[in-house]
Amino acid sequence: WTPEEDAKLLRMVAQYGPSSWSQIAQHLPGRVGKQCRERWHNHLSPEDRLILQAVAEHGTKWALIVKLIPGRTDNAIKNRWNSATRK
């Protein structure tokens, strides 16, 4: 993935939402929906970046981090962090 493709993927996800992968892929020549979805979830998700930044700042104090990420439980955040850091 080029930086230009990443930028376009971010714009398309902002426009269509993180679920219309076939529609998003139409704007990225040579890419299919599955590639776009995996790139988003594995490398570009803003929520993942927020979790990683929060852990860097606060350590693994999930009860504190949960206040920074609405809509997720402390256990969900911990599980996502564990999954993201294993890659």
C-alpha positions as a printed Julia matrix, in Angstrom:
87×3 Matrix{Float64}:
   0.0    0.0    0.0
   1.29   3.43  -0.92
   0.81   6.5    1.28
  -1.52   7.86  -1.41
  -3.66   4.7   -1.27
  -3.79   4.9    2.53
  -4.91   8.53   2.35
  -7.59   7.7   -0.21
  -8.76   4.73   1.87
  -9.11   7.0    4.91
 -11.16   9.48   2.85
 -13.39   6.75   1.44
 -14.02   5.23   4.88
 -14.92   8.7    6.16
 -17.35   9.07   3.24
 -18.91   5.58   3.12
 -18.27   4.23   6.62
 -16.21   1.2    7.67
 -18.49  -1.43   6.14
 -19.01  -0.63   2.43
 -15.76  -2.27   1.36
 -16.77  -3.21  -2.2
 -17.93   0.34  -2.83
 -14.74   1.75  -1.31
 -12.57  -0.59  -3.41
 -14.09   0.86  -6.6
 -12.17   4.07  -5.81
  -8.88   2.2   -5.37
  -7.81   0.65  -8.69
  -6.21  -2.75  -8.25
  -7.71  -3.28  -4.79
 -10.67  -5.4   -3.74
 -12.98  -4.93  -0.79
 -11.26  -7.55   1.36
  -7.88  -5.82   0.93
  -9.39  -2.48   1.9
 -11.11  -3.96   4.95
  -7.95  -5.69   6.15
  -5.8   -2.59   5.61
  -8.28  -0.52   7.59
  -8.68  -2.93  10.48
  -5.03  -3.99  10.7
  -3.2   -0.72  10.05
  -5.33   2.42   9.83
  -8.16   2.21  12.36
  -8.22   5.45  14.4
  -9.55   3.55  17.41
  -6.5    1.26  17.4
  -4.2    4.27  17.25
  -6.04   5.82  20.18
  -5.7    2.61  22.21
  -1.98   2.33  21.45
  -1.4    5.98  22.39
  -3.37   5.58  25.62
  -1.39   2.49  26.63
   1.86   4.31  25.86
   0.75   7.17  28.1
  -1.07   5.32  30.91
   0.21   1.76  30.72
  -2.37  -1.01  30.9
  -4.71   0.8   33.27
  -7.83  -0.25  31.37
 -10.26   1.4   33.81
  -8.58   4.73  33.02
  -8.28   4.12  29.27
 -11.97   3.15  28.97
 -12.86   6.77  29.82
 -11.0    7.91  26.69
 -12.79   5.51  24.33
 -16.58   5.73  24.58
 -18.67   2.76  23.53
 -16.14   0.1   24.57
 -15.7   -1.84  27.79
 -12.36  -2.04  29.52
 -12.2   -5.73  28.62
 -12.94  -5.02  24.93
 -10.15  -2.44  24.85
  -7.72  -4.84  26.54
  -8.58  -7.61  24.08
  -8.16  -5.3   21.08
  -4.81  -4.07  22.39
  -3.61  -7.64  22.91
  -4.73  -8.57  19.4
  -3.14  -5.5   17.79
   0.2   -5.93  19.55
   0.55  -9.6   18.58
   0.87  -8.78  14.86
